[in-house]
PDB file of C-alpha atoms in Angstrom:
ATOM      1  CA  MET A 162      17.099 -66.969-198.972  1.00  0.00           C
ATOM      2  CA  GLY A 163      14.496 -64.957-197.058  1.00  0.00           C
ATOM      3  CA  LYS A 164      15.060 -62.357-194.416  1.00  0.00           C
ATOM      4  CA  LYS A 165      15.675 -63.859-190.982  1.00  0.00           C
ATOM      5  CA  ARG A 166      12.902 -63.086-188.527  1.00  0.00           C
ATOM      6  CA  PRO A 167      13.648 -61.771-185.032  1.00  0.00           C
ATOM      7  CA  HIS A 168      13.857 -64.351-182.237  1.00  0.00           C
ATOM      8  CA  TRP A 169      10.581 -63.100-180.750  1.00  0.00           C
ATOM      9  CA  HIS A 170       8.547 -63.363-183.957  1.00  0.00           C
ATOM     10  CA  GLU A 171       6.753 -66.626-183.081  1.00  0.00           C
ATOM     11  CA  ASP A 172       5.983 -65.355-179.563  1.00  0.00           C
ATOM     12  CA  ALA A 173       4.410 -62.214-181.031  1.00  0.00           C
ATOM     13  CA  LEU A 174       2.261 -64.272-183.399  1.00  0.00           C
ATOM     14  CA  ALA A 175       1.148 -66.502-180.502  1.00  0.00           C
ATOM     15  CA  ALA A 176       0.207 -63.401-178.483  1.00  0.00           C
ATOM     16  CA  VAL A 177      -1.881 -62.030-181.357  1.00  0.00           C
ATOM     17  CA  ARG A 178      -3.652 -65.385-181.742  1.00  0.00           C
ATOM     18  CA  ALA A 179      -4.437 -65.425-178.003  1.00  0.00           C
ATOM     19  CA  LEU A 180      -5.805 -61.875-178.076  1.00  0.00           C
ATOM     20  CA  ARG A 181      -8.003 -62.683-181.071  1.00  0.00           C
ATOM     21  CA  LYS A 182      -9.482 -65.614-179.115  1.00  0.00           C
ATOM     22  CA  ASP A 183     -10.495 -63.450-176.117  1.00  0.00           C
ATOM     23  CA  GLY A 184      -7.328 -64.404-174.258  1.00  0.00           C
ATOM     24  CA  VAL A 185      -5.058 -62.502-171.903  1.00  0.00           C
ATOM     25  CA  ILE A 186      -1.320 -62.097-172.389  1.00  0.00           C
ATOM     26  CA  SER A 187       1.450 -60.877-170.117  1.00  0.00           C
ATOM     27  CA  HIS A 188       3.939 -58.337-171.439  1.00  0.00           C
ATOM     28  CA  PRO A 189       6.804 -56.276-170.068  1.00  0.00           C
ATOM     29  CA  THR A 190       6.427 -52.565-169.434  1.00  0.00           C
ATOM     30  CA  ASP A 191       9.137 -50.145-168.356  1.00  0.00           C
ATOM     31  CA  THR A 192       8.801 -51.173-164.693  1.00  0.00           C
ATOM     32  CA  VAL A 193       6.549 -54.238-164.260  1.00  0.00           C
ATOM     33  CA  TRP A 194       4.850 -57.023-166.170  1.00  0.00           C
ATOM     34  CA  GLY A 195       1.399 -56.079-167.434  1.00  0.00           C
ATOM     35  CA  LEU A 196      -1.678 -57.972-168.553  1.00  0.00           C
ATOM     36  CA  ALA A 197      -3.382 -57.233-171.854  1.00  0.00           C
ATOM     37  CA  ALA A 198      -6.580 -58.188-173.650  1.00  0.00           C
ATOM     38  CA  ASP A 199      -8.410 -56.863-176.673  1.00  0.00           C
ATOM     39  CA  ALA A 200     -10.368 -53.875-175.323  1.00  0.00           C
ATOM     40  CA  THR A 201     -13.267 -54.798-177.607  1.00  0.00           C
ATOM     41  CA  SER A 202     -13.481 -58.290-176.085  1.00  0.00           C
ATOM     42  CA  THR A 203     -15.827 -58.325-173.097  1.00  0.00           C
ATOM     43  CA  THR A 204     -14.565 -61.821-172.246  1.00  0.00           C
ATOM     44  CA  GLY A 205     -10.910 -60.806-172.420  1.00  0.00           C
ATOM     45  CA  VAL A 206     -11.427 -57.701-170.292  1.00  0.00           C
ATOM     46  CA  GLN A 207     -13.420 -59.680-167.719  1.00  0.00           C
ATOM     47  CA  ARG A 208     -10.576 -62.204-167.555  1.00  0.00           C
ATOM     48  CA  ILE A 209      -8.180 -59.424-166.572  1.00  0.00           C
ATOM     49  CA  PHE A 210     -10.523 -58.325-163.787  1.00  0.00           C
ATOM     50  CA  ASP A 211     -10.763 -61.950-162.628  1.00  0.00           C
ATOM     51  CA  ILE A 212      -6.990 -62.544-162.714  1.00  0.00           C
ATOM     52  CA  LYS A 213      -6.303 -59.322-160.813  1.00  0.00           C
ATOM     53  CA  GLN A 214      -9.216 -59.983-158.464  1.00  0.00           C
ATOM     54  CA  ARG A 215     -10.306 -56.426-159.166  1.00  0.00           C
ATOM     55  CA  ALA A 216     -13.865 -55.140-158.966  1.00  0.00           C
ATOM     56  CA  THR A 217     -15.266 -54.182-162.347  1.00  0.00           C
ATOM     57  CA  SER A 218     -16.046 -50.759-160.886  1.00  0.00           C
ATOM     58  CA  GLU A 219     -12.281 -50.089-160.855  1.00  0.00           C
ATOM     59  CA  THR A 220     -10.430 -48.886-163.928  1.00  0.00           C
ATOM     60  CA  LEU A 221      -8.037 -50.494-166.369  1.00  0.00           C
ATOM     61  CA  LEU A 222      -5.570 -48.850-168.716  1.00  0.00           C
ATOM     62  CA  MET A 223      -6.579 -48.924-172.373  1.00  0.00           C
ATOM     63  CA  LEU A 224      -4.260 -48.236-175.307  1.00  0.00           C
ATOM     64  CA  VAL A 225      -5.546 -47.129-178.699  1.00  0.00           C
ATOM     65  CA  ASP A 226      -3.744 -46.365-181.932  1.00  0.00           C
ATOM     66  CA  SER A 227      -5.822 -43.409-183.080  1.00  0.00           C
ATOM     67  CA  GLU A 228      -8.402 -40.832-182.110  1.00  0.00           C
ATOM     68  CA  GLN A 229     -10.883 -42.731-184.275  1.00  0.00           C
ATOM     69  CA  ALA A 230     -10.385 -45.879-182.180  1.00  0.00           C
ATOM     70  CA  LEU A 231     -10.770 -43.834-179.003  1.00  0.00           C
ATOM     71  CA  GLU A 232     -14.039 -42.346-180.249  1.00  0.00           C
ATOM     72  CA  GLN A 233     -15.339 -45.781-181.224  1.00  0.00           C
ATOM     73  CA  LEU A 234     -14.533 -47.295-177.820  1.00  0.00           C
ATOM     74  CA  LEU A 235     -15.506 -44.256-175.714  1.00  0.00           C
ATOM     75  CA  PRO A 236     -18.164 -42.301-177.609  1.00  0.00           C
ATOM     76  CA  ASN A 237     -19.069 -40.211-174.533  1.00  0.00           C
ATOM     77  CA  LEU A 238     -15.547 -39.008-173.778  1.00  0.00           C
ATOM     78  CA  PRO A 239     -15.700 -35.534-172.182  1.00  0.00           C
ATOM     79  CA  GLU A 240     -14.921 -32.562-174.413  1.00  0.00           C
ATOM     80  CA  ALA A 241     -11.974 -31.659-172.151  1.00  0.00           C
ATOM     81  CA  ALA A 242     -10.246 -34.902-173.162  1.00  0.00           C
ATOM     82  CA  TRP A 243     -10.619 -34.062-176.857  1.00  0.00           C
ATOM     83  CA  GLU A 244      -9.243 -30.573-176.212  1.00  0.00           C
ATOM     84  CA  LEU A 245      -6.208 -32.068-174.472  1.00  0.00           C
ATOM     85  CA  LEU A 246      -5.551 -34.350-177.446  1.00  0.00           C
ATOM     86  CA  GLU A 247      -5.887 -31.408-179.818  1.00  0.00           C
ATOM     87  CA  VAL A 248      -3.190 -29.300-178.141  1.00  0.00           C
ATOM     88  CA  SER A 249      -0.775 -32.125-177.353  1.00  0.00           C
ATOM     89  CA  ASP A 250       2.149 -32.695-179.705  1.00  0.00           C
ATOM     90  CA  ARG A 251       2.991 -36.045-178.055  1.00  0.00           C
ATOM     91  CA  PRO A 252       1.051 -39.192-177.160  1.00  0.00           C
ATOM     92  CA  VAL A 253      -1.254 -38.700-174.178  1.00  0.00           C
ATOM     93  CA  THR A 254      -1.667 -41.127-171.284  1.00  0.00           C
TER      94      THR A 254
END
């Protein structure tokens, strides 16, 4: 008999499928519910702006899993940001 999956397994798979199709998902944070889209999906990001009724000139939070992903998404990141990452021994927000 196989290992039993956690109760949220199917929900997580559905969220991944939605993100891969330019969708938006809601997810809990430590204080509020957040909205998420694939940062590389122009359609998904625009949907967040539309849902929040936020001007595209305003900012959104973006999470990345590595410095390589950060460099790929933001190739013109200021040198000061790279220096901060270099000296930090913890994740940086």
